[in-house]
Amino acid sequence: MPLLERIKKLASDYASEVVKMRRHLHAHPELSYQEFETAAYITRQLSELGLAPRPMATTGVIAEIKGKNPERKTIALRADIDALPIQETNNVAYKSTKPGIMHACGHDVHTSSLLGTARILSMLTDQFEGTVRLIFQPGEEKHPGGASLLIKEGALKNPVPASIIGQHVFPLLPVGKVGFRTGKYMASSDEIYLKVIGKGGHGAAPELAIDPVVIASHIIIALQQIISRHASPKNPSVLTFGRVQANGATNIIPDEVTMAGTFRTLNEGWRQEALKKIKSMAAALAEGMGGHCEVTISNGYPYLENNDELTERIRQAAEAYVGKENTVDLDITMGSEDFAYYSQVIPASFYRLGTRNEARGITSYVHTPTFDIDEEALALGPGLMAWMAVKELGS
Ligand code: NI
């Protein structure tokens, strides 16, 4: 039987097992960097395959599947394993058993899918060259990003993998379809905290006060000009302030106003320049109006660049696996992903697995209490990634 057919056969044999694993993980979600039970579960599953999983960055798990000539080439496959602080409202048999914690970003799907891929590949070790490194990564949802910790601890060393591939569910894409994008794909993300300090007073006597509410209002409007007047129209940028707090009253001018927002873009040079402009513009405006503005920036993930050649190759592999009609081009997204850290070190590609099924009402976006997937995606994900790995390594 040709290798592609063998992989498809193994994938269909294992599909119900993968769904079982996904449901177990979904029912037992854990927050970022607290994925102890999840890591133990992954370790157990991999040990059953005869692999030698080892912990990394406390709750991460790394294992290798060696094919023929394991020294020849290594590639890495990554799944993130953490859940979100969201209360699930789906009424399903596998509903989260942990109050306020939910796999609302599909990391249960990524983890079970990669466990399925591991099963398939461990049955085919005489069919491919080199080594597949499996990376089960903690803390994707929380600063500083588990990817950065794993890289520090050597996940991409000894030997350095030739490439790394990551998969993410996509509730906008119908189940059965897979999406790719070469080059820039996801944005960098930085958190901006502003504290506007004025001088509080009676609402009826503004001349005796320095009103931080009025200063803060000017700052919010003025900072949008960094996007409209300083950013190149060809370079996507977004600045959103979602939290503004002034604890005055109808007749009380408060002493200070705090604001929090996010800045996102896909250009590292512009990112640094824009952050500088945000700082200086906010400070200068506040000074000009007699107040003061403290700016704190917490740097998040860098932008994600999909390696062109790698992405073209895995896309071709996907076309062979699911048919050209089921592979689609993705648009840039201003969402961010810590997979970006890997893309700064080695050729990386992050693709999307369709999980939407409108007929069955499975349409909720990620990070919502009603997010779910059409589990048919799990009949596709594990075999597809195994096929990509085998194609990358050669048989
Ligand atoms: Ni995610």
mmCIF file of N, CA and C and ligand atoms in Angstrom, residues 80 105-107 110 140-141 168 337 366-367, ligand 1:
data_model
loop_
_atom_site.group_PDB
_atom_site.id
_atom_site.type_symbol
_atom_site.label_atom_id
_atom_site.label_comp_id
_atom_site.label_asym_id
_atom_site.label_seq_id
_atom_site.Cartn_x
_atom_site.Cartn_y
_atom_site.Cartn_z
ATOM 1 N N ASP A 80 0.154 23.178 21.404
ATOM 2 C CA ASP A 80 0.061 23.876 22.690
ATOM 3 C C ASP A 80 -1.006 23.183 23.535
ATOM 4 N N CYS A 105 -9.746 27.539 23.164
ATOM 5 C CA CYS A 105 -8.930 27.907 21.994
ATOM 6 C C CYS A 105 -8.498 26.661 21.233
ATOM 7 N N GLY A 106 -9.106 25.512 21.584
ATOM 8 C CA GLY A 106 -8.829 24.305 20.806
ATOM 9 C C GLY A 106 -7.497 23.632 21.090
ATOM 10 N N HIS A 107 -6.834 24.018 22.182
ATOM 11 C CA HIS A 107 -5.537 23.387 22.444
ATOM 12 C C HIS A 107 -5.705 21.909 22.820
ATOM 13 N N HIS A 110 -5.418 20.407 19.436
ATOM 14 C CA HIS A 110 -4.024 20.355 18.963
ATOM 15 C C HIS A 110 -3.261 19.225 19.662
ATOM 16 N N GLU A 140 0.701 28.792 26.132
ATOM 17 C CA GLU A 140 0.608 29.646 24.934
ATOM 18 C C GLU A 140 -0.181 30.914 25.214
ATOM 19 N N GLU A 141 -1.142 30.801 26.127
ATOM 20 C CA GLU A 141 -2.088 31.901 26.339
ATOM 21 C C GLU A 141 -1.561 32.972 27.285
ATOM 22 N N HIS A 168 -3.415 24.945 14.121
ATOM 23 C CA HIS A 168 -4.386 25.585 15.013
ATOM 24 C C HIS A 168 -5.786 25.455 14.433
ATOM 25 N N GLU A 337 0.318 34.832 18.449
ATOM 26 C CA GLU A 337 0.591 33.425 18.783
ATOM 27 C C GLU A 337 2.037 33.314 19.212
ATOM 28 N N VAL A 366 -13.112 31.232 18.756
ATOM 29 C CA VAL A 366 -12.245 30.857 19.877
ATOM 30 C C VAL A 366 -12.310 31.923 20.977
ATOM 31 N N HIS A 367 -12.025 31.514 22.193
ATOM 32 C CA HIS A 367 -12.058 32.384 23.386
ATOM 33 C C HIS A 367 -13.470 32.806 23.753
HETATM 34 NI NI NI B 1 -4.744 29.101 20.540
#
